[in-house]
mmCIF file with all atom_site columns, C-alpha atoms in Angstrom:
data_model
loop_
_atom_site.group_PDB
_atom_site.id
_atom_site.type_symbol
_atom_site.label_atom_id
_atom_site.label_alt_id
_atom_site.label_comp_id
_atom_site.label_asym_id
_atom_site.label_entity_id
_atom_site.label_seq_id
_atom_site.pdbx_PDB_ins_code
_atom_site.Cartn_x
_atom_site.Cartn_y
_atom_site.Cartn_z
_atom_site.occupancy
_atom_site.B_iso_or_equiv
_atom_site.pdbx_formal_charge
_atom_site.auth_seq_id
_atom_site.auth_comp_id
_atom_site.auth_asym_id
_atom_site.auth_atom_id
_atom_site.pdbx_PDB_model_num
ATOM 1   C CA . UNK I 1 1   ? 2.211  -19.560 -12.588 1.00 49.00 ? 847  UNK I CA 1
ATOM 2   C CA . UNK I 1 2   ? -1.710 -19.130 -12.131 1.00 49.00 ? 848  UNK I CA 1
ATOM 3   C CA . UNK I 1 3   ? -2.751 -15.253 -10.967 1.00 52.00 ? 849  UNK I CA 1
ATOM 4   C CA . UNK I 1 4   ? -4.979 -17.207 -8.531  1.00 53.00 ? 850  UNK I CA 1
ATOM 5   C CA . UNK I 1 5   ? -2.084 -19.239 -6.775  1.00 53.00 ? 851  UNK I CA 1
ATOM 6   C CA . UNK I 1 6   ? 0.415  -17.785 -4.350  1.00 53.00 ? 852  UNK I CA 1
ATOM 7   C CA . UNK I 1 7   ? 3.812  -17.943 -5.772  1.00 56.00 ? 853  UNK I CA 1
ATOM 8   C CA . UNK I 1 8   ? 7.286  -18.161 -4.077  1.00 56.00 ? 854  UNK I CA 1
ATOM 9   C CA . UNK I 1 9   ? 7.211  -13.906 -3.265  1.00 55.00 ? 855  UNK I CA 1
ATOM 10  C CA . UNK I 1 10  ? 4.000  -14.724 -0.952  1.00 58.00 ? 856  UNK I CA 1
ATOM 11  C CA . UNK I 1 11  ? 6.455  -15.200 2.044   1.00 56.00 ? 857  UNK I CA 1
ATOM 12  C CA . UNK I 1 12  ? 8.259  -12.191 1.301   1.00 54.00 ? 858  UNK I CA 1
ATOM 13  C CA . UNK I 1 13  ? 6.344  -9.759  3.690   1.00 57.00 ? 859  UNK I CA 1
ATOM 14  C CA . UNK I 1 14  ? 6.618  -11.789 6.404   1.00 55.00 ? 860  UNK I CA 1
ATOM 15  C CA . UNK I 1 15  ? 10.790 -12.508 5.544   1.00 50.00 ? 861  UNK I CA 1
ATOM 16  C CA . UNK I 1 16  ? 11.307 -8.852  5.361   1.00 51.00 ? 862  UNK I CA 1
ATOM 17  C CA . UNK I 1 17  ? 9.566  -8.146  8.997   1.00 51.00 ? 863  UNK I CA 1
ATOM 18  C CA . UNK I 1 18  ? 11.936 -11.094 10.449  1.00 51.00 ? 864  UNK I CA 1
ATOM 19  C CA . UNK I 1 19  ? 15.299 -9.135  8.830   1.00 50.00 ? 865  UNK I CA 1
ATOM 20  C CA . UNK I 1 20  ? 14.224 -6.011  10.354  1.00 50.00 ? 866  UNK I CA 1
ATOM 21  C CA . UNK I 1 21  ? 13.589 -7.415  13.654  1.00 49.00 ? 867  UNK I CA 1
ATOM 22  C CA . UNK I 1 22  ? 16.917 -8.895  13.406  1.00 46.00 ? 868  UNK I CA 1
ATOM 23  C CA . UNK I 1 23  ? 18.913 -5.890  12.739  1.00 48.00 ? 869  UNK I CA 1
ATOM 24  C CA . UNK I 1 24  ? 20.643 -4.506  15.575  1.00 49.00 ? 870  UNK I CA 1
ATOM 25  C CA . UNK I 1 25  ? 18.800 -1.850  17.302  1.00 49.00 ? 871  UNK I CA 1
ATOM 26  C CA . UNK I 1 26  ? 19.981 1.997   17.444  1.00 53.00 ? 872  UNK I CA 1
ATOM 27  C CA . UNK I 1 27  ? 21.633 3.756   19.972  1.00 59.00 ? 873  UNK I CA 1
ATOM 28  C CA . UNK I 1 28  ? 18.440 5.337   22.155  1.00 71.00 ? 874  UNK I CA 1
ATOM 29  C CA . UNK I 1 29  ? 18.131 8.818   24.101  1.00 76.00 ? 875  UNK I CA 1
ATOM 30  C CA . UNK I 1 30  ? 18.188 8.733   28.215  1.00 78.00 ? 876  UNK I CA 1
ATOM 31  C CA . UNK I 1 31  ? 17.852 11.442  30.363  1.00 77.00 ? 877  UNK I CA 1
ATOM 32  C CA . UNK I 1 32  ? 18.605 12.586  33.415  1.00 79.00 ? 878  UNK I CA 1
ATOM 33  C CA . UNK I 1 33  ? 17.498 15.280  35.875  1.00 77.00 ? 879  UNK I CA 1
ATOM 34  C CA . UNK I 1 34  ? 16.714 16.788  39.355  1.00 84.00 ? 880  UNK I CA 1
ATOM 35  C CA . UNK I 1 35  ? 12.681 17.035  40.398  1.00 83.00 ? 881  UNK I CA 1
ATOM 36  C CA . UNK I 1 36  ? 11.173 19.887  42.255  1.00 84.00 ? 882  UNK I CA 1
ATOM 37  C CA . UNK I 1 37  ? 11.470 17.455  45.101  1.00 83.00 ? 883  UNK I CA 1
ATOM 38  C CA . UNK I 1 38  ? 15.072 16.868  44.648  1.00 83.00 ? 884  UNK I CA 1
ATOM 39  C CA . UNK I 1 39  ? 14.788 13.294  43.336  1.00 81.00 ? 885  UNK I CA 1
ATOM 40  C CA . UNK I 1 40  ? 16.982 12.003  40.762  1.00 79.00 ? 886  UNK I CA 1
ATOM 41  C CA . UNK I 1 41  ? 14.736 11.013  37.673  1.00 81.00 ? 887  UNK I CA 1
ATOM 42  C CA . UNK I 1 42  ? 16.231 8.643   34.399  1.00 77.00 ? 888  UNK I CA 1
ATOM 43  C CA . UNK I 1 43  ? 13.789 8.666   31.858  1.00 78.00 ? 889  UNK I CA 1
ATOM 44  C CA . UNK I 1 44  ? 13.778 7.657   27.897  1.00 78.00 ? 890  UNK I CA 1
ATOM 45  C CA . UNK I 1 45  ? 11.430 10.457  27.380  1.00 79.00 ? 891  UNK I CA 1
ATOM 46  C CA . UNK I 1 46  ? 12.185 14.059  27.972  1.00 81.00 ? 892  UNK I CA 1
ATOM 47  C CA . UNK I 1 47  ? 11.869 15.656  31.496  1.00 82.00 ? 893  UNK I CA 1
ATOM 48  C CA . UNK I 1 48  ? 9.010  18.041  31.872  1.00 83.00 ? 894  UNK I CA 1
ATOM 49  C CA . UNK I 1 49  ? 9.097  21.501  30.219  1.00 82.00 ? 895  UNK I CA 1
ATOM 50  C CA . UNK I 1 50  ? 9.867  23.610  33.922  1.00 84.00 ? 896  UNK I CA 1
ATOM 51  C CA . UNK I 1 51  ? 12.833 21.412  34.061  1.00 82.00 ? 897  UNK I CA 1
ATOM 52  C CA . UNK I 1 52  ? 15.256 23.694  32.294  1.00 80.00 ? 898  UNK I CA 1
ATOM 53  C CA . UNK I 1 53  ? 18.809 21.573  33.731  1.00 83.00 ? 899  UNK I CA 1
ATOM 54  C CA . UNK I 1 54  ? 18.693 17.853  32.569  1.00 78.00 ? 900  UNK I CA 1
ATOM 55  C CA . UNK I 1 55  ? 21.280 15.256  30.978  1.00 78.00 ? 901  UNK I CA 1
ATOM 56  C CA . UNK I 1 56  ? 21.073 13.900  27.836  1.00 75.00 ? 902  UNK I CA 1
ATOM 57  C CA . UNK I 1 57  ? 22.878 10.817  26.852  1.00 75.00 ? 903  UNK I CA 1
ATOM 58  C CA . UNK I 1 58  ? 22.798 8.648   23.630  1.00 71.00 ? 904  UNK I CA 1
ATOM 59  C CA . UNK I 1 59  ? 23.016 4.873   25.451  1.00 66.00 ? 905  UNK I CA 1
ATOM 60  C CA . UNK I 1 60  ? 23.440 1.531   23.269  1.00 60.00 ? 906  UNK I CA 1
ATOM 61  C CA . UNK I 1 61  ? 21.291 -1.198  23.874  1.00 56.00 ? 907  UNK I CA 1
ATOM 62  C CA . UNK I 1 62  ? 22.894 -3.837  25.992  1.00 51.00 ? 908  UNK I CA 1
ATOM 63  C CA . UNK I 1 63  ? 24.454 -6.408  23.694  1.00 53.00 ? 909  UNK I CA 1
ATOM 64  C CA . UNK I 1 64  ? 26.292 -8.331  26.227  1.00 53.00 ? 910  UNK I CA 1
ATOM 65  C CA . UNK I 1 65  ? 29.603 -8.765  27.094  1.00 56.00 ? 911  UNK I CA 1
ATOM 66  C CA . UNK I 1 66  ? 29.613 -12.155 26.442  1.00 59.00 ? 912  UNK I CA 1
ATOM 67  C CA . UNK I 1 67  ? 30.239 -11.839 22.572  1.00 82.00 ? 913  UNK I CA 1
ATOM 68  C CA . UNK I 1 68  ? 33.206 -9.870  23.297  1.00 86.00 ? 914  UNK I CA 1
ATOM 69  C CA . UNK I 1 69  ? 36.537 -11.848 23.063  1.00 89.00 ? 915  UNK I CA 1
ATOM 70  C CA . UNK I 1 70  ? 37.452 -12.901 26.954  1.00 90.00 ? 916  UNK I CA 1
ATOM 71  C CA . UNK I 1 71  ? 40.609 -10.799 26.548  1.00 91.00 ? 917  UNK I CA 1
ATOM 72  C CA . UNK I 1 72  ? 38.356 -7.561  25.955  1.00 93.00 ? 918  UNK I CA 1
ATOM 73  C CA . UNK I 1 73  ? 35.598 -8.527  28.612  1.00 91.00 ? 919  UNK I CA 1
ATOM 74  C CA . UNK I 1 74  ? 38.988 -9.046  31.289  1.00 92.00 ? 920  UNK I CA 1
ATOM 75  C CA . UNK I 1 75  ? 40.449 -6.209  30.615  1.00 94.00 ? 921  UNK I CA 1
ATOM 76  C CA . UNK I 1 76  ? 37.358 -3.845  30.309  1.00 93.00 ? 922  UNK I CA 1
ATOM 77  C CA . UNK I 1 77  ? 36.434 -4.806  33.853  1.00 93.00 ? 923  UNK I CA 1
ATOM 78  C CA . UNK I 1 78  ? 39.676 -3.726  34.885  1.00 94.00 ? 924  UNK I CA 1
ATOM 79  C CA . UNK I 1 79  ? 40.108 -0.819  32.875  1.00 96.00 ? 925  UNK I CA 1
ATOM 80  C CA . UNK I 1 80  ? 36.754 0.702   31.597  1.00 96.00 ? 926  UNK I CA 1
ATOM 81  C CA . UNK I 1 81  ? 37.376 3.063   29.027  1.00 96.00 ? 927  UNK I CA 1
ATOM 82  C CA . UNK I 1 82  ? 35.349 6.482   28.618  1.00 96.00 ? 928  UNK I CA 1
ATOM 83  C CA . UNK I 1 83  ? 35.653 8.748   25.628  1.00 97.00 ? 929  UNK I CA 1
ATOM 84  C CA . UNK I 1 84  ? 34.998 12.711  26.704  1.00 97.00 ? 930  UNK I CA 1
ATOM 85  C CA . UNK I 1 85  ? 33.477 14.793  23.325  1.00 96.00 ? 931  UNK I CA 1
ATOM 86  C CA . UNK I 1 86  ? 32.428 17.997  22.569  1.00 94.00 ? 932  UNK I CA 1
ATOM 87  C CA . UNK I 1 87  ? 29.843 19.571  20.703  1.00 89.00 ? 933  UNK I CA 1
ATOM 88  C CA . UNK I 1 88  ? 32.271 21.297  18.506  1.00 91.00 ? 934  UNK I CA 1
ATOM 89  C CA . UNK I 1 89  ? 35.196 18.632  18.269  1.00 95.00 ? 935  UNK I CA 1
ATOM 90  C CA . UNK I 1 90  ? 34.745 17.334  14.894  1.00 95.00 ? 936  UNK I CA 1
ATOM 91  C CA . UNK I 1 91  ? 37.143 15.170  12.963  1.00 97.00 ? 937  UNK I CA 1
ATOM 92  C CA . UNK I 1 92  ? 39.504 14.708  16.311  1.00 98.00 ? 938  UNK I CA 1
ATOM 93  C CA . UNK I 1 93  ? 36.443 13.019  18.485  1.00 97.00 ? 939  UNK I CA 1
ATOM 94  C CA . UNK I 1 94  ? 35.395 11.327  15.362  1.00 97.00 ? 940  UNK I CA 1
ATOM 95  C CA . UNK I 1 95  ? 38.750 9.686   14.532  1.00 98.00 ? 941  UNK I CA 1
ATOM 96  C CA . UNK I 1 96  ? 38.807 8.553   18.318  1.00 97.00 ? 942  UNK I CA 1
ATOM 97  C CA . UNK I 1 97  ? 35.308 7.262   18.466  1.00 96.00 ? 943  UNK I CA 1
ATOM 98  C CA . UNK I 1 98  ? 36.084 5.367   14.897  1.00 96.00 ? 944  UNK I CA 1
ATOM 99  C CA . UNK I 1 99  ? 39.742 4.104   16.128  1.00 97.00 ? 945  UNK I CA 1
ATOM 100 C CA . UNK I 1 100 ? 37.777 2.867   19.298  1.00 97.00 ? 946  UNK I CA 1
ATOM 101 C CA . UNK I 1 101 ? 35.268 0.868   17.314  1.00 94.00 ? 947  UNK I CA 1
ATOM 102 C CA . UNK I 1 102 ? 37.175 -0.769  14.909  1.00 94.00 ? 948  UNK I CA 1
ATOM 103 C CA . UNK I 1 103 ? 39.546 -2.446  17.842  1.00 94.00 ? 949  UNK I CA 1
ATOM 104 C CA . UNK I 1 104 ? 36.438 -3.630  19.371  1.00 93.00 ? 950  UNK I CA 1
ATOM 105 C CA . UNK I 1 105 ? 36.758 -1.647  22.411  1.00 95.00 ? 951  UNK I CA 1
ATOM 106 C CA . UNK I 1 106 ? 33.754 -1.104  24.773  1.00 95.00 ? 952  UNK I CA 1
ATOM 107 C CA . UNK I 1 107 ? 33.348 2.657   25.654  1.00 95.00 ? 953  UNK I CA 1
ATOM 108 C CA . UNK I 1 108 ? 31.134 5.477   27.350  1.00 95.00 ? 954  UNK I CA 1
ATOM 109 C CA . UNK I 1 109 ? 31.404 8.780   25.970  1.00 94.00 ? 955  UNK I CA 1
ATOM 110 C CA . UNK I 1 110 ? 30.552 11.794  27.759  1.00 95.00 ? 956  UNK I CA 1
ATOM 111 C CA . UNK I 1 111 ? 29.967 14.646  26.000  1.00 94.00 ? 957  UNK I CA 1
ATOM 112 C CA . UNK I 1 112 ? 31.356 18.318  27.910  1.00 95.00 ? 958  UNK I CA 1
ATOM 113 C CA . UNK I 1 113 ? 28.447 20.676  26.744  1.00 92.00 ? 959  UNK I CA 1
ATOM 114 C CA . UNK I 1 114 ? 27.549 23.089  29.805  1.00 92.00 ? 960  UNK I CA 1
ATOM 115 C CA . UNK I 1 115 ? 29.204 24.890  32.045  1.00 93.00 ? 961  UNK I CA 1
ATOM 116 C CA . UNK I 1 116 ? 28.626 22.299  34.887  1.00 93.00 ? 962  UNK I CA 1
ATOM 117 C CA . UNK I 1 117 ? 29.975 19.187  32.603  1.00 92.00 ? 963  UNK I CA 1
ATOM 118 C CA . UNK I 1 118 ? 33.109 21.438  32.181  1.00 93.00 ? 964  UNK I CA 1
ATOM 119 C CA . UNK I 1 119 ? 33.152 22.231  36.020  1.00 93.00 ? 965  UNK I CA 1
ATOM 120 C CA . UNK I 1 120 ? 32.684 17.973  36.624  1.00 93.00 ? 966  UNK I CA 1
ATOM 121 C CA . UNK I 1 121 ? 35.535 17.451  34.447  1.00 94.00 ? 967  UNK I CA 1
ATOM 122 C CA . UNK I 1 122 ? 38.025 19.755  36.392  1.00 94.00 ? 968  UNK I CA 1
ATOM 123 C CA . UNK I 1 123 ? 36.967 18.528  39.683  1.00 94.00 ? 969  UNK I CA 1
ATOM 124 C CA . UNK I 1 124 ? 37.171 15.009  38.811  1.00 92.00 ? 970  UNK I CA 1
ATOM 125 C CA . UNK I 1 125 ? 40.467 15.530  37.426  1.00 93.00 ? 971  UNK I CA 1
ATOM 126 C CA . UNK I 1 126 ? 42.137 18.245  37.986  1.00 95.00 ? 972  UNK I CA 1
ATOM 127 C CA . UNK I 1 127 ? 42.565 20.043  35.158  1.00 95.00 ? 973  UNK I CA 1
ATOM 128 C CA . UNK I 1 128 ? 40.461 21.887  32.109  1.00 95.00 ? 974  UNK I CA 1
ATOM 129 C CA . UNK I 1 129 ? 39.329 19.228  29.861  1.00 95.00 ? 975  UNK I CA 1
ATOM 130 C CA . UNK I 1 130 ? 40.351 18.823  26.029  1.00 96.00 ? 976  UNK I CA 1
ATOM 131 C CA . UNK I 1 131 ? 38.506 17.041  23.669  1.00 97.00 ? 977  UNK I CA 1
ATOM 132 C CA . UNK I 1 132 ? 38.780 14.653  22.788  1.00 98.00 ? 978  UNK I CA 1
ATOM 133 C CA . UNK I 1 133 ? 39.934 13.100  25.608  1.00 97.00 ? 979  UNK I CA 1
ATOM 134 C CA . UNK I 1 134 ? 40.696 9.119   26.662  1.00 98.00 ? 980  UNK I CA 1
ATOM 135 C CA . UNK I 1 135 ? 40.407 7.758   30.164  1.00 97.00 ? 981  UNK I CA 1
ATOM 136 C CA . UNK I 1 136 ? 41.468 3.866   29.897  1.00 97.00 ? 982  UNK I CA 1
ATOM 137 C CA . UNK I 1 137 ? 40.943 3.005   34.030  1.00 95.00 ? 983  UNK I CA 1
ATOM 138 C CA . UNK I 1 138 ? 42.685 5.835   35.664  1.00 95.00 ? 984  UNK I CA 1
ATOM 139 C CA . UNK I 1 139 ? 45.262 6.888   33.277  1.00 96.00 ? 985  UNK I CA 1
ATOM 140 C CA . UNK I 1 140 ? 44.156 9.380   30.340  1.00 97.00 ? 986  UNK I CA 1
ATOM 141 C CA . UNK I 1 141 ? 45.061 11.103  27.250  1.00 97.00 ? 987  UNK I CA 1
ATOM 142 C CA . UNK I 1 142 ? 44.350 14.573  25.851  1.00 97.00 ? 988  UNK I CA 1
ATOM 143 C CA . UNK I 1 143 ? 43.642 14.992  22.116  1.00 97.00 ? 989  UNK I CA 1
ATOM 144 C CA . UNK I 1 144 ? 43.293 13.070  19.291  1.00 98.00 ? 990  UNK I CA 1
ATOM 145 C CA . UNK I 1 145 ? 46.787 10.691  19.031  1.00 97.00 ? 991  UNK I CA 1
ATOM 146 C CA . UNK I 1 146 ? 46.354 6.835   17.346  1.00 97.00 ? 992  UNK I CA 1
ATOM 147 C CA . UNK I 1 147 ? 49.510 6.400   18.342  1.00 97.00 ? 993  UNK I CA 1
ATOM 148 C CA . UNK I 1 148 ? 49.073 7.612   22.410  1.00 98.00 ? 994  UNK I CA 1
ATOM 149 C CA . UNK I 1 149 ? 45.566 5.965   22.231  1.00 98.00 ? 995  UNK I CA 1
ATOM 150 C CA . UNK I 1 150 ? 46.673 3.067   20.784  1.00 97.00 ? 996  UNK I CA 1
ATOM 151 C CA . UNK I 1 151 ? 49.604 2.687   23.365  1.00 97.00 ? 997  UNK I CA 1
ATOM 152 C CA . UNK I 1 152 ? 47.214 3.395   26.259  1.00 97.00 ? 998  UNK I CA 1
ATOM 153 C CA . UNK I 1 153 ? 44.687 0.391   24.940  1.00 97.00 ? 999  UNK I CA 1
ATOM 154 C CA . UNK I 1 154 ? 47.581 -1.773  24.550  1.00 97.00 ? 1000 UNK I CA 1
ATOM 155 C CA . UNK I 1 155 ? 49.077 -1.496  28.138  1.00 97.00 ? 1001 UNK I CA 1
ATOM 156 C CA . UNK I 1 156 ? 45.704 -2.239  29.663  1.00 96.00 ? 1002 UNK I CA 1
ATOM 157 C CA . UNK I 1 157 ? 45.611 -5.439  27.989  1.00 96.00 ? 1003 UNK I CA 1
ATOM 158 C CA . UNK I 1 158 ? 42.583 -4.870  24.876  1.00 96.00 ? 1004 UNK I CA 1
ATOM 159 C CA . UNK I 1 159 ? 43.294 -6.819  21.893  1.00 94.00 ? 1005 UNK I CA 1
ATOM 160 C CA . UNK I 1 160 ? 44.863 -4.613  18.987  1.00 90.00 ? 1006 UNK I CA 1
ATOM 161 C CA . UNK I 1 161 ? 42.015 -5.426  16.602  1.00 77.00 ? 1007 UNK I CA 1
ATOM 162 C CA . UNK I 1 162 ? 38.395 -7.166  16.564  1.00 72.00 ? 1008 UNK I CA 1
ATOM 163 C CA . UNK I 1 163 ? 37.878 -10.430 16.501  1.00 57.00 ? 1009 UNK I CA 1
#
């Protein structure tokens, strides 16, 4: 090959840029607060420094729930499922989050870090929160348990494993 002519890498560059667009994209940082005004404000960018109370949520880009199987899409309208975390929770909310995933299982997850996400959880439910915790519609399940979480998943209707 001739130093002058463009060889087969030459396209390379431009390959590479297409892969990376094509990755999927990474879970981004919302957040939420009260203005001076008393306005609720959502904003990908931090609130102002004189707002000292605000919400910060890691939110997945919307994929779609087309790709999911129809069994998954049926019965997460039915039965949403929301994982509640903890700052401290370690392996237990990890396990969870990982057992969720690899059944295919769309998910929120709140995370209890203040005072008032502690004082949301009781009055929502009733009771002190433990993390990690499973809400699958309106039934729910404290601590880490495959077996309990599994059970839960399976009686509202999600398929056992990906597809």
């Amino acid at each position: 090959m001739s130093p002058n002519r463009p060889g087969r890498l030459a396209g390379l560059p431009l390959l590479l840029v297409l892969l990376t667009a094509a990755l999927p994209v990474a879970a981004q940082t919302a957040y939420r607060w009260v203005d001076k005004d008393g306005h609720v404000q959502y904003s990908d960018q931090p609130p102002p420094q004189e707002v000292k109370k605000f919400e910060e949520r890691k939110v997945q880009p919307n994929s779609g729930n087309a790709q999911l199987p129809f069994a998954t899409r049926k019965a997460a309208e039915t039965f949403p499922v929301t994982l509640y975390s903890g700052r401290d929770c370690g392996k237990p909310c990890d396990n969870g989050r990982a057992l969720l995933e690899k059944r295919g299982i769309p998910f929120s997850e709140t995370k209890l870090e203040t005072g008032d996400d502690v004082a949301a959880f009781k009055t929502r439910f009733g009771k002190d929160p433990v993390v990690p915790s499973l809400i699958v519609g309106r039934e729910m399940e404290t601590g880490f348990a495959a077996t309990a979480w599994n059970g839960l998943l399976d009686k509202a209707g999600y398929p056992a494993a990906k597809r």
